[in-house]
Coordinates of C-alpha atoms in Angstrom, one line a residue:
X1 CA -4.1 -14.6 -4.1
X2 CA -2.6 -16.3 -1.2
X3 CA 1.0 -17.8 -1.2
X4 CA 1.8 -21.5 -2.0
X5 CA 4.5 -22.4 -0.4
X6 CA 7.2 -20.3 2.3
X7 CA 9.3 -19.5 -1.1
X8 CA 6.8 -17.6 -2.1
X9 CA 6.2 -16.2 1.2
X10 CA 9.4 -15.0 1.6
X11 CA 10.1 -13.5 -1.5
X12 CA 6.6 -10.8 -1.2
X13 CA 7.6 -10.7 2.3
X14 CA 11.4 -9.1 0.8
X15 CA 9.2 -7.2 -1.8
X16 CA 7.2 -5.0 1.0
X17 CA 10.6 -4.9 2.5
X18 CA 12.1 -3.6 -0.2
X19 CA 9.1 -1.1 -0.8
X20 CA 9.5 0.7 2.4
X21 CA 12.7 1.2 2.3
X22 CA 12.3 3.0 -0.8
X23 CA 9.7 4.9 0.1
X24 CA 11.5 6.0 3.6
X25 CA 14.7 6.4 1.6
X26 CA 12.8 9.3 -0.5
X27 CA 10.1 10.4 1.9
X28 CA 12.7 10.4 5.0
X29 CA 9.8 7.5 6.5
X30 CA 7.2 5.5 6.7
X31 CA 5.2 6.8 9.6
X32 CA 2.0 8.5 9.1
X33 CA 2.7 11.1 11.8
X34 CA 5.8 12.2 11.3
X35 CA 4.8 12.6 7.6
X36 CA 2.2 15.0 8.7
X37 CA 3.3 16.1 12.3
X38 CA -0.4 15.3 13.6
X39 CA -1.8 12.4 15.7
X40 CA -4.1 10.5 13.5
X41 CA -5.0 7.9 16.3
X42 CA -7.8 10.6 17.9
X43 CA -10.6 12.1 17.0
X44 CA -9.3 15.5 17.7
X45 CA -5.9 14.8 15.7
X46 CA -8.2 13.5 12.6
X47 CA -10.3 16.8 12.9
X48 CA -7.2 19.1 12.6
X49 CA -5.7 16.8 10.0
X50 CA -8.6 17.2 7.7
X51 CA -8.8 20.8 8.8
X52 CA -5.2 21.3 7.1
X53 CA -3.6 21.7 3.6
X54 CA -1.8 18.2 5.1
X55 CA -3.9 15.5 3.1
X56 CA -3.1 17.2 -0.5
X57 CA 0.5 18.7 0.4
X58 CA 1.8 15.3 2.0
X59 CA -0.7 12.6 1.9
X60 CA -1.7 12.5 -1.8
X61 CA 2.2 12.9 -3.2
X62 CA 2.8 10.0 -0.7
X63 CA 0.4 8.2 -2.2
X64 CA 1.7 8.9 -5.4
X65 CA 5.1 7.8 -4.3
X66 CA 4.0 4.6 -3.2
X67 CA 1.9 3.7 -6.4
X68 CA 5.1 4.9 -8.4
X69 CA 7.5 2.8 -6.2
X70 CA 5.3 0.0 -6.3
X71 CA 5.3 -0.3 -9.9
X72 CA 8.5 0.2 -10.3
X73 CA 9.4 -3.0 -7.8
X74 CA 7.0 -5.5 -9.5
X75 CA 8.3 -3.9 -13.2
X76 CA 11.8 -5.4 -11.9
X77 CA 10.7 -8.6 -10.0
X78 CA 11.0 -11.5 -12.7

Protein backbone atom coordinates (compact mmCIF):
# COMPACT_ATOMS: atom_id res chain seq x y z
CA UNK A 1 0.00 0.00 0.00
CA UNK A 2 0.77 3.53 -0.19
CA UNK A 3 2.57 5.52 2.62
CA UNK A 4 0.75 7.53 5.43
CA UNK A 5 2.63 10.01 6.40
CA UNK A 6 6.56 11.47 5.12
CA UNK A 7 7.93 9.10 8.15
CA UNK A 8 6.92 6.46 6.40
CA UNK A 9 8.09 7.80 3.26
CA UNK A 10 11.32 8.22 4.27
CA UNK A 11 12.08 5.30 5.97
CA UNK A 12 11.17 2.85 2.40
CA UNK A 13 12.71 5.60 0.63
CA UNK A 14 16.23 4.60 3.01
CA UNK A 15 15.18 0.90 2.50
CA UNK A 16 15.58 0.99 -1.58
CA UNK A 17 18.51 2.96 -0.58
CA UNK A 18 19.90 0.66 1.37
CA UNK A 19 19.05 -2.23 -1.12
CA UNK A 20 21.08 -0.91 -3.93
CA UNK A 21 23.89 -0.33 -2.26
CA UNK A 22 23.95 -3.84 -1.26
CA UNK A 23 23.29 -5.11 -4.34
CA UNK A 24 26.07 -2.71 -6.16
CA UNK A 25 28.37 -3.58 -3.18
CA UNK A 26 28.21 -7.43 -4.30
CA UNK A 27 27.39 -7.14 -7.95
CA UNK A 28 30.04 -4.13 -8.48
CA UNK A 29 26.42 -2.07 -9.78
CA UNK A 30 23.24 -1.44 -10.38
CA UNK A 31 23.10 -0.73 -14.07
CA UNK A 32 21.61 -3.12 -16.45
CA UNK A 33 24.27 -2.54 -19.09
CA UNK A 34 27.24 -2.67 -17.46
CA UNK A 35 25.94 -5.89 -15.84
CA UNK A 36 25.61 -7.31 -19.24
CA UNK A 37 27.90 -5.07 -21.48
CA UNK A 38 24.91 -4.76 -24.10
CA UNK A 39 22.52 -1.78 -24.86
CA UNK A 40 19.10 -2.83 -23.81
CA UNK A 41 17.46 0.50 -24.87
CA UNK A 42 17.34 -0.81 -28.89
CA UNK A 43 15.86 -3.19 -30.62
CA UNK A 44 19.10 -4.40 -32.01
CA UNK A 45 20.84 -4.53 -28.42
CA UNK A 46 17.61 -6.60 -27.13
CA UNK A 47 18.05 -9.05 -30.09
CA UNK A 48 21.77 -9.82 -29.24
CA UNK A 49 20.92 -9.80 -25.56
CA UNK A 50 18.50 -12.55 -25.95
CA UNK A 51 20.76 -14.09 -28.56
CA UNK A 52 23.47 -14.60 -25.62
CA UNK A 53 24.19 -16.86 -22.56
CA UNK A 54 23.72 -13.09 -20.84
CA UNK A 55 20.04 -13.52 -19.33
CA UNK A 56 20.94 -16.95 -17.41
CA UNK A 57 24.80 -16.16 -16.66
CA UNK A 58 24.03 -12.47 -15.26
CA UNK A 59 20.47 -11.63 -15.35
CA UNK A 60 18.84 -14.61 -13.43
CA UNK A 61 21.73 -14.69 -10.46
CA UNK A 62 21.02 -10.93 -10.33
CA UNK A 63 17.68 -11.56 -9.83
CA UNK A 64 18.51 -13.92 -7.38
CA UNK A 65 20.59 -11.42 -5.57
CA UNK A 66 18.03 -9.02 -5.35
CA UNK A 67 15.27 -11.39 -4.01
CA UNK A 68 17.92 -12.63 -1.46
CA UNK A 69 18.99 -9.08 -0.49
CA UNK A 70 15.60 -7.94 -0.32
CA UNK A 71 14.63 -10.44 2.23
CA UNK A 72 17.29 -10.07 4.01
CA UNK A 73 16.59 -5.99 4.50
CA UNK A 74 12.89 -6.38 5.44
CA UNK A 75 13.95 -9.69 7.80
CA UNK A 76 16.04 -6.83 9.69
CA UNK A 77 13.63 -3.74 9.45
CA UNK A 78 11.58 -3.88 12.82
Amino acid sequence: GRPDSMDEVLVELGLARELCRRFEAEMGTINCRELTGMDLTTEEGVQRFMASDRPGTICFPAVDTAYRLTVNLLQETP
